[in-house]
Short mmCIF file of C-alpha atoms and ligand atoms in Angstrom, two decimals:
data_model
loop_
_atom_site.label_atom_id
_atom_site.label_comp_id
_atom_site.label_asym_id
_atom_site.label_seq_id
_atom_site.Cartn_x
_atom_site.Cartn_y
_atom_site.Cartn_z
CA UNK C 1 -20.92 -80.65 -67.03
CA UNK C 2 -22.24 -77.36 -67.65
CA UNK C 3 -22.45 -76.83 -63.50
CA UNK C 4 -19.16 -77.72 -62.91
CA UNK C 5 -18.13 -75.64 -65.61
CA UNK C 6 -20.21 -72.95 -63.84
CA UNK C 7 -18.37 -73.99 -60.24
CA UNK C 8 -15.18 -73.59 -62.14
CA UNK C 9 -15.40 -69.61 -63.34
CA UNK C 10 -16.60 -68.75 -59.92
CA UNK C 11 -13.85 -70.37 -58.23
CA UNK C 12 -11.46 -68.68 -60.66
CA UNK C 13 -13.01 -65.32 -60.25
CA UNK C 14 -13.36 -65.46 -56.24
CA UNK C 15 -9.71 -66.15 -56.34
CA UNK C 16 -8.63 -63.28 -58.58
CA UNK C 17 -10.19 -61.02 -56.20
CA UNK C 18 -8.16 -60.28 -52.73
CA UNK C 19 -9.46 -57.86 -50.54
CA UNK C 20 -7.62 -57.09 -47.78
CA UNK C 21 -7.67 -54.56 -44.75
CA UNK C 22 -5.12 -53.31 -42.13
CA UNK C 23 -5.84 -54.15 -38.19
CA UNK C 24 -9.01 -53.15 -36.65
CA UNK C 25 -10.18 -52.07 -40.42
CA UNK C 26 -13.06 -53.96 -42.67
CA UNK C 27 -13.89 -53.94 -45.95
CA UNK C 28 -17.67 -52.87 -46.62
CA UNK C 29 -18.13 -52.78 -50.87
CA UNK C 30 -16.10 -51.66 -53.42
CA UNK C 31 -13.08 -49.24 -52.19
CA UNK C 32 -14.87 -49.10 -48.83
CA UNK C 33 -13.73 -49.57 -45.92
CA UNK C 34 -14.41 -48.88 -42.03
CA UNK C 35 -11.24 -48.65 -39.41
CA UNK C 36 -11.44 -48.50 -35.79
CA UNK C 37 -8.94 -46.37 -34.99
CA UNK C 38 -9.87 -46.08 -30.86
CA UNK C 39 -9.08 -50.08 -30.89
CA UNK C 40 -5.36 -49.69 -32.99
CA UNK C 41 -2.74 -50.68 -30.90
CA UNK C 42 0.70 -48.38 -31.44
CA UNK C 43 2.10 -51.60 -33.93
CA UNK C 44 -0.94 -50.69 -35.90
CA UNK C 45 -1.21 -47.13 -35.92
CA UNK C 46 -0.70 -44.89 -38.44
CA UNK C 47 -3.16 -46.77 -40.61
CA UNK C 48 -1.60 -48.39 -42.77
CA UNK C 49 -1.90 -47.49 -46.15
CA UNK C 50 -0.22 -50.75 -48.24
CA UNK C 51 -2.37 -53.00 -46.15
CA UNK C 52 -5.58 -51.92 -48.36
CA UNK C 53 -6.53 -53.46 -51.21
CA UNK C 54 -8.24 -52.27 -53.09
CA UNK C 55 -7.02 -48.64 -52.06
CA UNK C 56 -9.89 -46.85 -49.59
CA UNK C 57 -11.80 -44.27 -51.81
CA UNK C 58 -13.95 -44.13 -48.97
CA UNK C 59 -12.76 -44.51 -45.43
CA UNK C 60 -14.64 -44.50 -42.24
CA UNK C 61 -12.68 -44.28 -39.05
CA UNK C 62 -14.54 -44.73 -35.92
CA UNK C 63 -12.49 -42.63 -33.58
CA UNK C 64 -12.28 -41.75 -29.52
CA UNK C 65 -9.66 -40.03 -27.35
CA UNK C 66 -6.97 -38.34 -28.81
CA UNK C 67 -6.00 -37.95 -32.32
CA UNK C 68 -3.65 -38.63 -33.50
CA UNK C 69 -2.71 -40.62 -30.69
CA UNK C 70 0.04 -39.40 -28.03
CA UNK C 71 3.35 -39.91 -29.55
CA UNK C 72 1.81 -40.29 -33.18
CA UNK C 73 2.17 -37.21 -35.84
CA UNK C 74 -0.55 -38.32 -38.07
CA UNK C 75 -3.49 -40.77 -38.51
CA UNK C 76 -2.52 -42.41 -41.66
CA UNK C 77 0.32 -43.63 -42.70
CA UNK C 78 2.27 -41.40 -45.12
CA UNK C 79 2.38 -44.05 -47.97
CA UNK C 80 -1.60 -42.70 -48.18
CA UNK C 81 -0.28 -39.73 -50.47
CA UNK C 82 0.38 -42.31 -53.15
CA UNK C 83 -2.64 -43.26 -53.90
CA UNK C 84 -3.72 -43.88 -56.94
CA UNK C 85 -6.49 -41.55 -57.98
CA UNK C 86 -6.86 -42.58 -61.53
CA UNK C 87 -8.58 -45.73 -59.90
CA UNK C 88 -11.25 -44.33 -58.12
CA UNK C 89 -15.11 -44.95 -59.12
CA UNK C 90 -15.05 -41.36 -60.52
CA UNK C 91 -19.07 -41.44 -59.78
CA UNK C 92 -18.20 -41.23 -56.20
CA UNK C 93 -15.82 -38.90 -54.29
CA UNK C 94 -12.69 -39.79 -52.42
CA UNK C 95 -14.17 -39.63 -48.90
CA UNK C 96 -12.82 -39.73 -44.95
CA UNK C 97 -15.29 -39.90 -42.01
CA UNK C 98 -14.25 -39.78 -38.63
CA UNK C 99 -17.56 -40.90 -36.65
CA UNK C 100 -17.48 -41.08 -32.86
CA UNK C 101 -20.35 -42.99 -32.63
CA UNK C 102 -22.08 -40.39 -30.05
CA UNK C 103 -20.73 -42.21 -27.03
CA UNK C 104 -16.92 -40.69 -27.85
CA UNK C 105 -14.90 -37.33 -28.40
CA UNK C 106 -11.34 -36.34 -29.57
CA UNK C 107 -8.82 -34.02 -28.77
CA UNK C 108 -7.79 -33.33 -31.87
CA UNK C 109 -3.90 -32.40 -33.04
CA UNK C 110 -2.69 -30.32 -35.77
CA UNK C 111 -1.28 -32.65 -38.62
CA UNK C 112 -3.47 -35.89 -38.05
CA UNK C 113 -4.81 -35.63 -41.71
CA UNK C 114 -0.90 -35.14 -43.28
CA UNK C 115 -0.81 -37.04 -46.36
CA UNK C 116 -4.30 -37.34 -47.00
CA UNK C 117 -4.74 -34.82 -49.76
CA UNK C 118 -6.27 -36.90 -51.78
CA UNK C 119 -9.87 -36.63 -49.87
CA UNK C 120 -12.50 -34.57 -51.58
CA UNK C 121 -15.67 -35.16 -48.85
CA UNK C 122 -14.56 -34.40 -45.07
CA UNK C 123 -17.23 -35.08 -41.99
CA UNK C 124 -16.58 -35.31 -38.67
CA UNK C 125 -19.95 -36.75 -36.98
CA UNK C 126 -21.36 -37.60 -33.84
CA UNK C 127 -18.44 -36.05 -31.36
CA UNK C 128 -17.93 -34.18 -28.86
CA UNK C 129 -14.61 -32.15 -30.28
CA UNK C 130 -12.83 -30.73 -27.20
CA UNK C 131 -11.07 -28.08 -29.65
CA UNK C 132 -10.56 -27.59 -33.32
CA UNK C 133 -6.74 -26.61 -33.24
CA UNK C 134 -4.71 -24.51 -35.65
CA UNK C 135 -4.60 -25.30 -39.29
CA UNK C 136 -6.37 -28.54 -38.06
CA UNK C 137 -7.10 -29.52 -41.86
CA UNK C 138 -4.66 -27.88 -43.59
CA UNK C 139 -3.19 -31.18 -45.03
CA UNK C 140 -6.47 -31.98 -46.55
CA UNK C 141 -5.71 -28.84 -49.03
CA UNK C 142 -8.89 -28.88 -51.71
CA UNK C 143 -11.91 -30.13 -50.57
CA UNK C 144 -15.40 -30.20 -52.15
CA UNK C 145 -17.49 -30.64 -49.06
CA UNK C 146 -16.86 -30.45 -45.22
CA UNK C 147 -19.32 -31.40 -42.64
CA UNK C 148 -19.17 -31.32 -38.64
CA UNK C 149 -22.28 -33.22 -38.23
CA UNK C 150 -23.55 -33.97 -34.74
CA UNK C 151 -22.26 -33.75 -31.65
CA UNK C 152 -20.72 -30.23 -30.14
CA UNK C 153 -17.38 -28.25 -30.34
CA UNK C 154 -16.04 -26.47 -27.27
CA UNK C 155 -13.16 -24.52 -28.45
CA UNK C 156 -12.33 -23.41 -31.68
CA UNK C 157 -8.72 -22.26 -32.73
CA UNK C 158 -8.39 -18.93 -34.64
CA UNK C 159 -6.44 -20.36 -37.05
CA UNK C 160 -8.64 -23.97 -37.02
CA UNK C 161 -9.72 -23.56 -40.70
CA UNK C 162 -6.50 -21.93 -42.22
CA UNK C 163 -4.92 -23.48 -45.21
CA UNK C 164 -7.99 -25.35 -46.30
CA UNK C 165 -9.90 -24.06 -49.15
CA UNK C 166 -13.14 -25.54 -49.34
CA UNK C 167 -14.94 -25.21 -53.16
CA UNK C 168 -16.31 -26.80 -56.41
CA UNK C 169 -13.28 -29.09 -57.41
CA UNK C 170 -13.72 -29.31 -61.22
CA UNK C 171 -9.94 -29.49 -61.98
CA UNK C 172 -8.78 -32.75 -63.79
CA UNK C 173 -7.39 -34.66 -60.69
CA UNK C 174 -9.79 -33.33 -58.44
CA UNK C 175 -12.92 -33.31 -60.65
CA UNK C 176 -16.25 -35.49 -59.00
CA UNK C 177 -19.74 -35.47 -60.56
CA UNK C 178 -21.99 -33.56 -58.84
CA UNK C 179 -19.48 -30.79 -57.30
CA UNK C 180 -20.78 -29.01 -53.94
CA UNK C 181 -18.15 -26.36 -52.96
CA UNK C 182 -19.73 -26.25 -49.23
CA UNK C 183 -19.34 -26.14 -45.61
CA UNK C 184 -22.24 -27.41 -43.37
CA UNK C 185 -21.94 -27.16 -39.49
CA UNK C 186 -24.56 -28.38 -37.86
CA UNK C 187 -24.27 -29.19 -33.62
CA UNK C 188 -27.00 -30.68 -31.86
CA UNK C 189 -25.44 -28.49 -28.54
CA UNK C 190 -25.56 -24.64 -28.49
CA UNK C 191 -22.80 -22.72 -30.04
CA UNK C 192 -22.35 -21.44 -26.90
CA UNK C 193 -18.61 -21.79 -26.38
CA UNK C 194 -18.01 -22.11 -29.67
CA UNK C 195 -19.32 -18.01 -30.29
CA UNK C 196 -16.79 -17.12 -27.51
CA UNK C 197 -13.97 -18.09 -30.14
CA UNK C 198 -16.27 -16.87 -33.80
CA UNK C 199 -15.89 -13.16 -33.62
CA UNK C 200 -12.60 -13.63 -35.10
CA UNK C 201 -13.74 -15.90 -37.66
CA UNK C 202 -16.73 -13.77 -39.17
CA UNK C 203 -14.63 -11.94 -41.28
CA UNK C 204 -14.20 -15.10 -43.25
CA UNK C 205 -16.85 -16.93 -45.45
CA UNK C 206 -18.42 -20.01 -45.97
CA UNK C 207 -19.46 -21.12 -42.58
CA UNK C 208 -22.73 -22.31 -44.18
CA UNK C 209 -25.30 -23.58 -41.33
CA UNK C 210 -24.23 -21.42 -38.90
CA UNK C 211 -26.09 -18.48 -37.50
CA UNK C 212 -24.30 -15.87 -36.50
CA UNK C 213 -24.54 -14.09 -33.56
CA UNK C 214 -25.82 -10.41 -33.63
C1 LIG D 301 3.45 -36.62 -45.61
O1 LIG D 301 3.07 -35.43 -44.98
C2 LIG D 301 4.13 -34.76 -44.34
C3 LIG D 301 3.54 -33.62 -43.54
O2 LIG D 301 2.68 -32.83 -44.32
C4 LIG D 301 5.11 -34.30 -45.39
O3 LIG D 301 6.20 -33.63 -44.79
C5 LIG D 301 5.61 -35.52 -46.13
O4 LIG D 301 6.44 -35.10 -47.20
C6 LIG D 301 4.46 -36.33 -46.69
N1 LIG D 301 4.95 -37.57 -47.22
C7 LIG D 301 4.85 -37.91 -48.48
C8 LIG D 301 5.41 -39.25 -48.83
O5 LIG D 301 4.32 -37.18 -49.32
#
């Protein structure tokens, strides 16, 4: 009696909990979730945002090639600037990694992160980035922490970092525990076509992890 009884409450509470993912994406624990984005098909691209339940707090895209794809304005779907803050695991940040896996690299477009304001930790790790365009993260506004981690960058945009402010989010909406307010570069190639582009850029701060050249 008491074991069926048992049987009964975790029937009841596997049912009451649906998880579900768009194409090509998998849930991993809690709010998240891992998307390849190389293997979405154009039905399935921009990721769709109403296919996730629970909403992705933490999303990790595995990409390759170009991005967003040819023809495509944006990675995720717009629907993505809905989401629901007020249910995040407020011990954890809101988080978007886009991992090439070492064997990959993008060509990255201006607007693939629209709508995804919502992100407070930004890496890009393990690719080779062909170019870091013009306001290439603009749409991710505030963030607490950006990484390139990995990987090497062969042409950087003037403009690449322009209209994103990268700093200790303590505000209300934004607020996460341990706040970092930092930028961390860090290439396993040389810098060395990256420096032809960073004279320009010096005047600004924050490039943490870089050394500059003399
Ligand atoms: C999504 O982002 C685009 C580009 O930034 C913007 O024009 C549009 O208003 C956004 N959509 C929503 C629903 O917020």
């Amino acid at each position: 009696m008491m074991l069926r009884l048992l049987v009964a409450s975790l029937c009841f509470v596997a049912a009451a909990r649906s998880i579900t993912a768009p194409a090509q994406c998998a849930h991993v624990t809690d709010a998240e979730f891992t998307c390849d984005y190389s293997a979405m098909d154009a039905g399935e691209r921009p990721i769709d945002f109403t296919a996730f339940d629970p909403k992705p707090q933490q999303l990790h895209v595995t990409v390759n090639g170009i991005v967003p794809y040819i023809g495509d304005t944006q990675m995720f779907s717009s629907a993505f600037s809905g989401i629901d803050t007020a249910t995040f695991d407020s011990n954890d940040p809101a988080s978007l990694t886009l991992d090439c896996g070492w064997s990959g690299g993008i060509f990255l477009s201006s607007g693939a992160f629209a709508n995804m304001s919502h992100v407070q930790h930004f890496s890009i790790r393990n690719c080779g980035l062909y170019n870091i365009p013009s306001e290439a993260f603009k749409e991710l506004g505030n963030l607490d922490y950006f990484k390139i981690e990995n990987g090497k960058i062969d042409e950087v945009n003037i403009n690449a970092w322009m209209s994103l402010n990268v700093e200790r989010l303590t505000s209300d909406s934004h607020a996460i525990p341990r706040n970092l307010g930092k930028i961390e570069i860090s290439l396993h190639e040389t810098f060395h076509y990256y420096f032809t582009h960073w004279s320009a850029l010096q005047h600004e701060e924050s490039y943490g992890g870089c050394s500059q050249r003399s």
